[in-house]
mmCIF file of C-alpha atoms in Angstrom:
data_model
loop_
_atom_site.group_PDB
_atom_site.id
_atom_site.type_symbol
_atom_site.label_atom_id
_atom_site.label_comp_id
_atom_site.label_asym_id
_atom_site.label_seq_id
_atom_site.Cartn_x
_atom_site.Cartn_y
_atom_site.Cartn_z
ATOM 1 C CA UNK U 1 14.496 4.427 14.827
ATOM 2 C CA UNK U 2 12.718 1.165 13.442
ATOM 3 C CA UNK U 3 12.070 0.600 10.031
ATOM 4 C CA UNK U 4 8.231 1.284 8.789
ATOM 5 C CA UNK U 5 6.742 -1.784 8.436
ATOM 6 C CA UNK U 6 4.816 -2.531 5.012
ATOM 7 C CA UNK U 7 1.847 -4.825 4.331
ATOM 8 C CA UNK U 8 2.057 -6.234 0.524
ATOM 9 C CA UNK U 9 -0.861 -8.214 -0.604
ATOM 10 C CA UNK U 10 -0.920 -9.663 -4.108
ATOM 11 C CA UNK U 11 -2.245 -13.345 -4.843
ATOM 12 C CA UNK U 12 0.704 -13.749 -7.769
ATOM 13 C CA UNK U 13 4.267 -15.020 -5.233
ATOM 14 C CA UNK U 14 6.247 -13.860 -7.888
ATOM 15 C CA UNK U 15 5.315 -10.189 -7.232
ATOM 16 C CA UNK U 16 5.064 -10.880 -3.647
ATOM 17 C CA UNK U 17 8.703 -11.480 -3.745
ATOM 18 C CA UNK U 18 9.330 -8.558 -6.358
ATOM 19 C CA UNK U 19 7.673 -6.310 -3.487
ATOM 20 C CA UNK U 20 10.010 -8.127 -0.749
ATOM 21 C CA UNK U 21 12.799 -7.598 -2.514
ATOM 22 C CA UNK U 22 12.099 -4.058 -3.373
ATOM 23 C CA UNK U 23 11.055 -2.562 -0.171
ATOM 24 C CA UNK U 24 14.072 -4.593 2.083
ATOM 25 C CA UNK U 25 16.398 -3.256 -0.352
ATOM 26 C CA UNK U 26 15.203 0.510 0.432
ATOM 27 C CA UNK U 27 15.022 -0.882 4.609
ATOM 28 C CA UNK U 28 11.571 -1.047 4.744
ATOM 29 C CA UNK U 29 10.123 -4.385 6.888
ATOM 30 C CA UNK U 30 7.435 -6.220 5.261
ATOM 31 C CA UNK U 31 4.058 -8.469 5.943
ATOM 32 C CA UNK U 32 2.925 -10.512 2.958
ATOM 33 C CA UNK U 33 -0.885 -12.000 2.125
ATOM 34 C CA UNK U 34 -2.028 -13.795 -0.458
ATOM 35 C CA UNK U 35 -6.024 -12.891 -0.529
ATOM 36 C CA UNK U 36 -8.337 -10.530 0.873
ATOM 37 C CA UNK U 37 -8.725 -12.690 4.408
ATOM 38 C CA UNK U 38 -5.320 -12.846 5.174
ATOM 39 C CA UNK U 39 -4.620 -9.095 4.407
ATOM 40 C CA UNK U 40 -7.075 -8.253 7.489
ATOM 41 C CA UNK U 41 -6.041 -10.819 9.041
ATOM 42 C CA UNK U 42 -2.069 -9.705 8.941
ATOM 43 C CA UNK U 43 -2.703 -5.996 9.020
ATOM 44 C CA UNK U 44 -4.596 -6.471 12.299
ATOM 45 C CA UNK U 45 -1.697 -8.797 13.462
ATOM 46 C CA UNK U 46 1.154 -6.783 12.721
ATOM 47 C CA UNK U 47 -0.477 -2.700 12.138
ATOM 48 C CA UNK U 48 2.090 -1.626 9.498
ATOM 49 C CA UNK U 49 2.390 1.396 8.297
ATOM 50 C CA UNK U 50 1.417 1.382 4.846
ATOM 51 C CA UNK U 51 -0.591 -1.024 2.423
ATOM 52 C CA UNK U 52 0.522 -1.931 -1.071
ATOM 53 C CA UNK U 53 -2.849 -3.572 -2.580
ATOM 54 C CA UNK U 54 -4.079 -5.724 -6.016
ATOM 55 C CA UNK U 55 -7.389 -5.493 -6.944
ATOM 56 C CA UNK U 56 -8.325 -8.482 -8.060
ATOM 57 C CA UNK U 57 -7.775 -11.462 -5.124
ATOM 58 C CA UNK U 58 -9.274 -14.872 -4.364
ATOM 59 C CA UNK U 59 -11.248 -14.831 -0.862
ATOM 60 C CA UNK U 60 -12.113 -10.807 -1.312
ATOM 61 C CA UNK U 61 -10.777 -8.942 -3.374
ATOM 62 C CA UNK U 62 -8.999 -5.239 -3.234
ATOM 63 C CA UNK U 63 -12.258 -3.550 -3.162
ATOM 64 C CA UNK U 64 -13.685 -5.345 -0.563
ATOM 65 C CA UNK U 65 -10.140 -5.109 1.332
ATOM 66 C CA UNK U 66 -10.414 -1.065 1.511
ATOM 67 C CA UNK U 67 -14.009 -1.270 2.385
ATOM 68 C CA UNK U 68 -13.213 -3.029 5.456
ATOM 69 C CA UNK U 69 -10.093 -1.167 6.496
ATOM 70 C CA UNK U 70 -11.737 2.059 6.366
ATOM 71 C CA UNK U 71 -14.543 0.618 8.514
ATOM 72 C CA UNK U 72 -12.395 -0.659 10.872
ATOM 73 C CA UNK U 73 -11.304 1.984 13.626
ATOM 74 C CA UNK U 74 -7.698 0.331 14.106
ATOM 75 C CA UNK U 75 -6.879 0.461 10.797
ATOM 76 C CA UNK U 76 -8.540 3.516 9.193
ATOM 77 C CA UNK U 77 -5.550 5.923 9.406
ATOM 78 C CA UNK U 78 -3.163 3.343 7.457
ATOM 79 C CA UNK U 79 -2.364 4.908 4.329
ATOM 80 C CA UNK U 80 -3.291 2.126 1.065
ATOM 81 C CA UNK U 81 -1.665 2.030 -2.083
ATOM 82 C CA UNK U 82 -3.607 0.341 -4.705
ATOM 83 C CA UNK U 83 -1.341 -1.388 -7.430
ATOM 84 C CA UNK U 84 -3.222 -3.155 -10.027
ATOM 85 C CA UNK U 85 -3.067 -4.697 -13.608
ATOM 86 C CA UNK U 86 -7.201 -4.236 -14.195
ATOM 87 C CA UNK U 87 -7.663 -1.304 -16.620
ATOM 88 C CA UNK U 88 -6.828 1.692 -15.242
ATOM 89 C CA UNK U 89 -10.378 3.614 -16.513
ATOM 90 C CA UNK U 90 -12.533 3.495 -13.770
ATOM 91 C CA UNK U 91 -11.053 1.129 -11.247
ATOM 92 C CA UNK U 92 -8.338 4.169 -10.201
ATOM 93 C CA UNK U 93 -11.391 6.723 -9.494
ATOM 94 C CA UNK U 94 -13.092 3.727 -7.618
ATOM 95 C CA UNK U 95 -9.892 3.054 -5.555
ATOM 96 C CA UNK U 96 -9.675 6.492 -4.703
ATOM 97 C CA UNK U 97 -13.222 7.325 -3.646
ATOM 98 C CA UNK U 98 -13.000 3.719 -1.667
ATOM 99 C CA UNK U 99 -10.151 5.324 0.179
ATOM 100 C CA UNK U 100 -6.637 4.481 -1.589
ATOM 101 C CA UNK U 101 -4.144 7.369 -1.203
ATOM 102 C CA UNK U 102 -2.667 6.068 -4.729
ATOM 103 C CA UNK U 103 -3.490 4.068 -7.531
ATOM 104 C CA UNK U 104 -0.500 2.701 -9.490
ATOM 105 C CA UNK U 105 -0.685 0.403 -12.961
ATOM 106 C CA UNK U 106 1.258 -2.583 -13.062
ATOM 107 C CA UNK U 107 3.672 -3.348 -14.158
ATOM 108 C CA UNK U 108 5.093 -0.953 -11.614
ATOM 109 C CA UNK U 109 7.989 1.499 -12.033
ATOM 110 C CA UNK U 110 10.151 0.822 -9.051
ATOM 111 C CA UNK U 111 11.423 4.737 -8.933
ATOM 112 C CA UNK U 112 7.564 6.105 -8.830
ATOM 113 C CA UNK U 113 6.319 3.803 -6.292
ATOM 114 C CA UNK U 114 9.528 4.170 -3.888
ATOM 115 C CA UNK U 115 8.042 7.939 -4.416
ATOM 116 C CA UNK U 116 4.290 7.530 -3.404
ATOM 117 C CA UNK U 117 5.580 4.856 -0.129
ATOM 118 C CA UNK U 118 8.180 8.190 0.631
ATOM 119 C CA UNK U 119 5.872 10.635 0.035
ATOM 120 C CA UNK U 120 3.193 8.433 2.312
ATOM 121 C CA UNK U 121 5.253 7.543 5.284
ATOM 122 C CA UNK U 122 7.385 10.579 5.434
ATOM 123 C CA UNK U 123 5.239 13.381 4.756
ATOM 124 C CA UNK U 124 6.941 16.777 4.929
ATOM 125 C CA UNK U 125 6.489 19.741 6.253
ATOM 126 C CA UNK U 126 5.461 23.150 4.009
ATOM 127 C CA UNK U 127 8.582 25.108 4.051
ATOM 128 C CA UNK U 128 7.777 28.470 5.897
ATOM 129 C CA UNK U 129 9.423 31.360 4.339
ATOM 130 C CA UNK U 130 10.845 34.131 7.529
ATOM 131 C CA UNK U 131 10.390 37.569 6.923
ATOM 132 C CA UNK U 132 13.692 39.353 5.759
#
């Protein structure tokens, strides 16, 4: 079984690397991109299985980024998890109705986002009671 593959875009390298560091210590490969270009640009490259997002980006930012993913019929299914400093009023509702499956405020809480990725790329199946 290969490891799911994640796409982090954030224009700050510091978190870049907090996100590498993060998601190969819980076996997870990664894709980095520094702005909105090279976020379509890698996800169309490499197709990963999930998206960890920041709002605001040189060269389009994290709005713009969902916008064209859910346009775009080879990446429409990936799941996108929107992690951003802006102020959380407003800009999670936007994310969602744009298409995010999760909006998360940095600074992050490594335990809750591990959760959202697990709950994203592993969903499970309702338990189904049998009849005694």
């Amino acid at each position: 079984m290969s490891n799911k593959k994640i796409l982090i875009v954030d224009d700050d390298a510091d978190t870049l690397l907090g996100y590498n560091v993060l998601l190969k210590a819980h076996h997870y490969d990664t894709v980095r991109a520094g702005d909105g270009v090279s976020a379509i640009r890698e996800a169309l490259e490499h197709k990963p299985d999930l998206v960890i997002l920041d709002l605001g980006m040189p060269a389009g930012d994290g709005f713009v980024v969902l916008e064209w993913f859910r346009g775009n019929k080879q990446l429409s299914a990936i799941p996108v998890i929107v992690v951003s400093a802006r102020d959380l009023h407003g800009n999670m509702e936007l994310a969602l109705k744009a298409g995010a499956k999760a909006y998360v405020q940095k600074p992050w809480n490594d335990h809750e986002l591990l959760a959202i990725i697990n709950q994203l790329l592993e969903p499970h199946e309702p338990s189904v009671s049998q009849p005694k």
